[in-house]
Amino acid sequence: MWAVPLASLALASTAAASLQIVPGATWTAGGTNQHIQAHGAGLIEVDSTYYWVGENHFNGSAFQSINCYSSTDLVEWTFVGELLSLESSGDLGPDRVVERPKIIYNDDTSTYVMWMHIDDSSYAEAKTGVATSSSVCGEYDYLGSFQPLGQQSRDIGLFKDDNGTAYLLSEDRPNGLRIDRLTDDYLNVTYTTHLFPEHYEAPAIYKQDGVYFMFGSQLTGWSANDNKYTTSTNLNGTWSSWADFAVSGTDTYDSQTSYVIKIGDTVMYMGDRWISTNLMASTYIWLPLTIEGTNASLNDPTSWILPASGPWTAGGTETTNEAESSSNTLSNGATVISCSGCSGSESVGWIGGPDNGTLEIRNVTSDASTTTTIQIRFENGDSTQRYASVAVNGVSQVVAFLPSDNGNTPATSVLNAQLESGDGNVVVFSAYEEGYGPDIDRLLVPEE
Ligand code: DGJ
């Protein structure tokens, strides 16, 4: 069982400019040393803290838990706890499907209400489940499952309108995509507000300036496709034709919609890049969405800064530190190896392990003394995560590295650490619990 540290709650309530969102990277959660397990996610802000709730796929596709992580800056995340845990039988038992949990707060009943997709392993039951809690990121009471209005329901979303009226978004395979009005207590559905006859799943509604944007994906299983959106000024009115919001043919930058939310002045698209053969290795594609009038278009920065207010900015230029550089110190068996996809066609392997192979990069440059998101380019040919202890200026943390396609472009793991102004920063990779770390290609350090 994972620990429940709350260290990140002490972070500043505004996003530091040098912390960056790196879509598609390994994001190690504080308190777990693991890549965040919160897929098919929703996000909710309570008292200036963000809570990220999603599916835990650490051990495959079947239900293990619904996890909750917290952050004040949307970059550094700490595991808080399981909102729903594996039970011995029933909807939350072994070999069950529990997907796409979404939470909204009911102001009248002072209750957090979670809806989710409940199914058997062949997706034949097609039901929704409901759970409640008095605490956003505490344990939830599971109330049970049903087919809303007697209709099939697989992928779901929730939308709470400005006046407190809330809606279930529900993919009904025989009939289309539904917007079902919830009862005032949010625990049930009353009637269908709108039925799209077109077949879309992964639904999410975002509203701006009186315009409702419904986002959703086509039905291609775990494979990404060009996700679509439609708009209306009335949930039960006339909706525009479905259109792409990312560049056509990119499969929504290889992702599927999970949620859309405004953070400060930025509308953020949250998507999943599913790895169907190894769901735990699925990454998170969070990107800034430009909304103008009735148009939505997704930006695709490789890294970006999400400020507490003001416009988002692209990550910008970076300085590079090659692992194989002769100015680094390799010890205890760590050695330069060839790596066809790496910059310079070399990386440093044999990091960690029982001999504690160690790579010390001594001349890391930073323009400012600040907490910075460093991108670590790496390769890991295993089907499970590797780990390394990474000490930055003497402060050590454990970083996870998801499986990567060796020989191709290396994968990225993010490291958020305090750098000092100047060229004297030192980053040391060594063993975590005697396991082998990844092969390190290089570090990318943002220039301010
Ligand atoms: C696509 C859905 O959007 C996912 O949430 C999941 O249910 C997969 N299908 C299962 O194939």
PDB file of C-alpha atoms and ligand atoms in Angstrom, residues 40 55 97 99-100 117 123 154-156 173 201-203 217-223 256-257 272 274, ligand 1:
ATOM      1  CA  GLY A  40      -9.446   8.387 -17.713  1.00  0.00           C
ATOM      2  CA  GLU A  55      -8.110   4.804 -12.818  1.00  0.00           C
ATOM      3  CA  VAL A  97     -14.175  -2.508 -15.156  1.00  0.00           C
ATOM      4  CA  GLU A  99     -13.509   3.658 -15.654  1.00  0.00           C
ATOM      5  CA  ARG A 100     -13.557   7.415 -16.148  1.00  0.00           C
ATOM      6  CA  HIS A 117     -18.504   3.548 -15.786  1.00  0.00           C
ATOM      7  CA  TYR A 123     -18.059  -4.504 -21.256  1.00  0.00           C
ATOM      8  CA  ARG A 154     -20.098   3.035 -21.198  1.00  0.00           C
ATOM      9  CA  ASP A 155     -17.783   6.080 -21.315  1.00  0.00           C
ATOM     10  CA  ILE A 156     -19.148   8.831 -19.095  1.00  0.00           C
ATOM     11  CA  ARG A 173     -24.017   2.297 -27.950  1.00  0.00           C
ATOM     12  CA  GLU A 201     -17.319   8.398 -26.478  1.00  0.00           C
ATOM     13  CA  ALA A 202     -14.898   9.886 -23.946  1.00  0.00           C
ATOM     14  CA  PRO A 203     -17.261  12.863 -23.540  1.00  0.00           C
ATOM     15  CA  SER A 217     -13.656  10.664 -29.443  1.00  0.00           C
ATOM     16  CA  GLN A 218     -14.645   8.231 -32.140  1.00  0.00           C
ATOM     17  CA  LEU A 219     -15.107   4.602 -31.120  1.00  0.00           C
ATOM     18  CA  THR A 220     -11.769   2.901 -31.788  1.00  0.00           C
ATOM     19  CA  GLY A 221     -11.115   1.094 -28.492  1.00  0.00           C
ATOM     20  CA  TRP A 222      -7.776   2.003 -26.934  1.00  0.00           C
ATOM     21  CA  SER A 223      -6.439   3.347 -30.258  1.00  0.00           C
ATOM     22  CA  GLN A 256      -8.216  10.482 -26.205  1.00  0.00           C
ATOM     23  CA  THR A 257     -10.211  13.124 -24.318  1.00  0.00           C
ATOM     24  CA  ASP A 272      -4.936   9.739 -22.281  1.00  0.00           C
ATOM     25  CA  TRP A 274      -3.295   4.598 -23.947  1.00  0.00           C
TER      26      TRP A 274
HETATM   27  C1  DGJ B   1     -12.311   3.360 -25.134  1.00  0.00           C
HETATM   28  C2  DGJ B   1     -12.809   4.045 -23.929  1.00  0.00           C
HETATM   29  O1  DGJ B   1     -12.905   5.383 -24.186  1.00  0.00           O
HETATM   30  C3  DGJ B   1     -11.916   3.727 -22.761  1.00  0.00           C
HETATM   31  O2  DGJ B   1     -12.320   4.439 -21.645  1.00  0.00           O
HETATM   32  C4  DGJ B   1     -12.001   2.255 -22.566  1.00  0.00           C
HETATM   33  O3  DGJ B   1     -13.301   1.907 -22.213  1.00  0.00           O
HETATM   34  C5  DGJ B   1     -11.612   1.537 -23.828  1.00  0.00           C
HETATM   35  N1  DGJ B   1     -12.420   1.989 -24.932  1.00  0.00           N
HETATM   36  C6  DGJ B   1     -11.746   0.058 -23.725  1.00  0.00           C
HETATM   37  O4  DGJ B   1     -11.499  -0.512 -24.984  1.00  0.00           O
END
